[in-house]
PDB file of C-alpha atoms in Angstrom:
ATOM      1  CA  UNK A  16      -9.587  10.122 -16.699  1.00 56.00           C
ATOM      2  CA  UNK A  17      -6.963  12.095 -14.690  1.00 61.00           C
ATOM      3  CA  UNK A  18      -8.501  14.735 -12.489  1.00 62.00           C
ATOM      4  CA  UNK A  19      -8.187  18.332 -13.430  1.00 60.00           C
ATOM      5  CA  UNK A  20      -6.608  20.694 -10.607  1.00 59.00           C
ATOM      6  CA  UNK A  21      -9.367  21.556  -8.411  1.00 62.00           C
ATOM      7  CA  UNK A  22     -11.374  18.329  -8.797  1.00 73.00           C
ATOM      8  CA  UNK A  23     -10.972  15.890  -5.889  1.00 83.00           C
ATOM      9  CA  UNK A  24      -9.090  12.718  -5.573  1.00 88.00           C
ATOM     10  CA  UNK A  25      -9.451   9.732  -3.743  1.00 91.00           C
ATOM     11  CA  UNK A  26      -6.209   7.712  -3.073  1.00 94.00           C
ATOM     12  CA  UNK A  27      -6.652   3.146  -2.279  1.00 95.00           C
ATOM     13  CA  UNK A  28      -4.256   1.055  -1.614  1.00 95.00           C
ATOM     14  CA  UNK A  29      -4.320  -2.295  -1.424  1.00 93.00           C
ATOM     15  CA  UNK A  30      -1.248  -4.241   0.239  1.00 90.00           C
ATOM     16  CA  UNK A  31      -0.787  -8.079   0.816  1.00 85.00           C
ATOM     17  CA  UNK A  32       1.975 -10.810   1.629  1.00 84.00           C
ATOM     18  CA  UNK A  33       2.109 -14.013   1.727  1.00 82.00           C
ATOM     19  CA  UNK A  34       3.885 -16.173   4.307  1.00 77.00           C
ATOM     20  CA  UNK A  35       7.521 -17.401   4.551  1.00 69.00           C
ATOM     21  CA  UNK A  36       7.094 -18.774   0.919  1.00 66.00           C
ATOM     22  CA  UNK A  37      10.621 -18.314   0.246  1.00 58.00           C
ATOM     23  CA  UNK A  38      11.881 -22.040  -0.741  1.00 66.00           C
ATOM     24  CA  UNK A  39      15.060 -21.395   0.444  1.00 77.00           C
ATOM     25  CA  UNK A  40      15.438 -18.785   2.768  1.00 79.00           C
ATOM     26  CA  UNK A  41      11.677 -18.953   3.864  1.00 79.00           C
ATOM     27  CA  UNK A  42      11.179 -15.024   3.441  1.00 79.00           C
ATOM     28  CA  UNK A  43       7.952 -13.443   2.916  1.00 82.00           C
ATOM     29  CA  UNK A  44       6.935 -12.029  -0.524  1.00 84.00           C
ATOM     30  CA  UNK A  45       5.028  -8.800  -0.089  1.00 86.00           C
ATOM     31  CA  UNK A  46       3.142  -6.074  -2.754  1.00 90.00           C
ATOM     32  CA  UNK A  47       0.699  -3.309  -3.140  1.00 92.00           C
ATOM     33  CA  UNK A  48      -0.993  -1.458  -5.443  1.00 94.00           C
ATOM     34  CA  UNK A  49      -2.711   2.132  -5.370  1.00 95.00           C
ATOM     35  CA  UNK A  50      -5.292   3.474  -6.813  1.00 95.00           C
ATOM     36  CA  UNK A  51      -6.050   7.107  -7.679  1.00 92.00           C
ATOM     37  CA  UNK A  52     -10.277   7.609  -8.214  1.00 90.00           C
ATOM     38  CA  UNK A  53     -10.375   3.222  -9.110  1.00 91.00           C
ATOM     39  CA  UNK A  54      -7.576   3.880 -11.404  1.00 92.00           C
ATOM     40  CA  UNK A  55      -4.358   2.356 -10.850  1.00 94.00           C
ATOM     41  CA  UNK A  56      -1.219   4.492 -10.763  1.00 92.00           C
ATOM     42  CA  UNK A  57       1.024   2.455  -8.560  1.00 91.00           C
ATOM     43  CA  UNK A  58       2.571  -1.095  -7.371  1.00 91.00           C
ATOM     44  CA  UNK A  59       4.952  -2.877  -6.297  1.00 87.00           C
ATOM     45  CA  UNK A  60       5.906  -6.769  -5.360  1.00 86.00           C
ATOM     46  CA  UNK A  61       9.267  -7.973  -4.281  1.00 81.00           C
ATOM     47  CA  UNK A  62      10.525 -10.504  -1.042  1.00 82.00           C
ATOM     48  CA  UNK A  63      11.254  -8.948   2.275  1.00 81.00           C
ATOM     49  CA  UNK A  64      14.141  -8.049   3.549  1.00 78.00           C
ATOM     50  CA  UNK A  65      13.493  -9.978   6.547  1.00 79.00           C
ATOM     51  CA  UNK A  66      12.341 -13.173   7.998  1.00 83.00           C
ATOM     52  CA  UNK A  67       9.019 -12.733   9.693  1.00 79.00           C
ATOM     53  CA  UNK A  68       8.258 -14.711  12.984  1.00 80.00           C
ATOM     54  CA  UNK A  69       4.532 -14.912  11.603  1.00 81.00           C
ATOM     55  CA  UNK A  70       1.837 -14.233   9.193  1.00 78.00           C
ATOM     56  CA  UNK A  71       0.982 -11.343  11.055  1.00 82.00           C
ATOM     57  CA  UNK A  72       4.058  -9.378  11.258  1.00 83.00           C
ATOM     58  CA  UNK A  73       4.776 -10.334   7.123  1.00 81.00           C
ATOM     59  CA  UNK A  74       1.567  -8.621   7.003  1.00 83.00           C
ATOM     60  CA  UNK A  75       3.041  -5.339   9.219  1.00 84.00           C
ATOM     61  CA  UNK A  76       5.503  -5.373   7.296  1.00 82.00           C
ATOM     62  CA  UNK A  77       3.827  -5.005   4.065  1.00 85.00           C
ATOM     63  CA  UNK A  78       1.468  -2.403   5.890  1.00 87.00           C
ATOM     64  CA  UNK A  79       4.656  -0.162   6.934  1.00 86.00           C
ATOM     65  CA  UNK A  80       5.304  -0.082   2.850  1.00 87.00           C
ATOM     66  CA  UNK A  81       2.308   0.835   1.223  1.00 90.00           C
ATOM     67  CA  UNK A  82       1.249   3.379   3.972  1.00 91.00           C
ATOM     68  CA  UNK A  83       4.235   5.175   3.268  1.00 91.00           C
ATOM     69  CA  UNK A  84       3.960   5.051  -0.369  1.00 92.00           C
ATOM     70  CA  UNK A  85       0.732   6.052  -0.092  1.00 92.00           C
ATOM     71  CA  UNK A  86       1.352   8.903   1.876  1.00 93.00           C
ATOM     72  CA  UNK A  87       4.033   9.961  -0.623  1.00 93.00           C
ATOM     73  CA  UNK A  88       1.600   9.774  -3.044  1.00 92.00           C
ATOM     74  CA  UNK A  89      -0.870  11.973  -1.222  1.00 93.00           C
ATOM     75  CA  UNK A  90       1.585  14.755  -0.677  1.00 93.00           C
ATOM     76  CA  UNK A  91       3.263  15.074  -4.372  1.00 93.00           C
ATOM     77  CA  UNK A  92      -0.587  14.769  -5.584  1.00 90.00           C
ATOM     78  CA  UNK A  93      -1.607  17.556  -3.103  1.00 88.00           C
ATOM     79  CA  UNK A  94       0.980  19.862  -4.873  1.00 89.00           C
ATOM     80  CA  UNK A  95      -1.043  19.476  -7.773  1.00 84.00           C
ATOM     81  CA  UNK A  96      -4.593  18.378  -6.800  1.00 86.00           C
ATOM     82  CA  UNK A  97      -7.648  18.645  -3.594  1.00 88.00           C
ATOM     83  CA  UNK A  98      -6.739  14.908  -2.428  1.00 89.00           C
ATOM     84  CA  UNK A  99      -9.290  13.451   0.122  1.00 89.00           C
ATOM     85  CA  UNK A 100      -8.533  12.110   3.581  1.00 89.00           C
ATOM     86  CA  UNK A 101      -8.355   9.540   4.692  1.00 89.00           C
ATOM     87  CA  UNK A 102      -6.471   7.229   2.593  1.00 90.00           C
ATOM     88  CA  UNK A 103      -8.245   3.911   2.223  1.00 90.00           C
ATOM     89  CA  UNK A 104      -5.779   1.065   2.674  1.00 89.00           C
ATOM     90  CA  UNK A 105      -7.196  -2.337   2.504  1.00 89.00           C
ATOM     91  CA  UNK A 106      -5.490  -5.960   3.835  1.00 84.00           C
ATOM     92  CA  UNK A 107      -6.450  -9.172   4.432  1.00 78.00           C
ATOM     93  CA  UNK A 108      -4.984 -10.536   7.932  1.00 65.00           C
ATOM     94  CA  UNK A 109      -6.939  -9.926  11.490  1.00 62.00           C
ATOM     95  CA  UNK A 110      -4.069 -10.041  13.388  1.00 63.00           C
ATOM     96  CA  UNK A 111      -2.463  -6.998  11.812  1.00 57.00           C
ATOM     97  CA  UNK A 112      -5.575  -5.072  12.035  1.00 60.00           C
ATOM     98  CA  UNK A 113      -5.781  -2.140  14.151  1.00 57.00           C
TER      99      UNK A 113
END
């Protein structure tokens, strides 16, 4: 169900990358998805445009993406509909957590 003006809106997004698992160029692959009220509305998965020194900074780099897609998201949407803060984003690495 897509929320009528006035209703609220709660934005997720989930982002992930995994490793140097380039076979020949050992680049990271990297995605995310976001969700708008647990349905999705956006994602994306392609390799990095750079070679990451560790799991940690594939993961930073993956971060950097879907926080600013996510804020994109949250600013078009706010045009249009009462979007709640904060944005939820959700990874899985505890050396890029903050």
């Amino acid at each position: 169900d897509f929320p009528l003006p006035g209703n609220q809106t709660r934005l997720t997004v989930y982002s992930d990358s995994d490793w140097a698992m380039g076979s020949t160029d050992r680049k990271s692959y990297s995605g995310n998805v976001i969700y708008m009220n647990g349905d999705l509305v956006g994602w994306y998965a392609h390799k990095q445009p750079i070679v990451p020194a560790s799991s940690t900074e594939a993961e930073y780099v993956v971060l950097s993406d879907a926080w600013k897609d996510g804020l994109s998201l949250y600013y078009f949407l706010g045009e249009f509909l009462q979007v709640l803060k904060p944005i939820t984003i959700y990874m899985d690495n505890q050396g890029a957590m903050f």
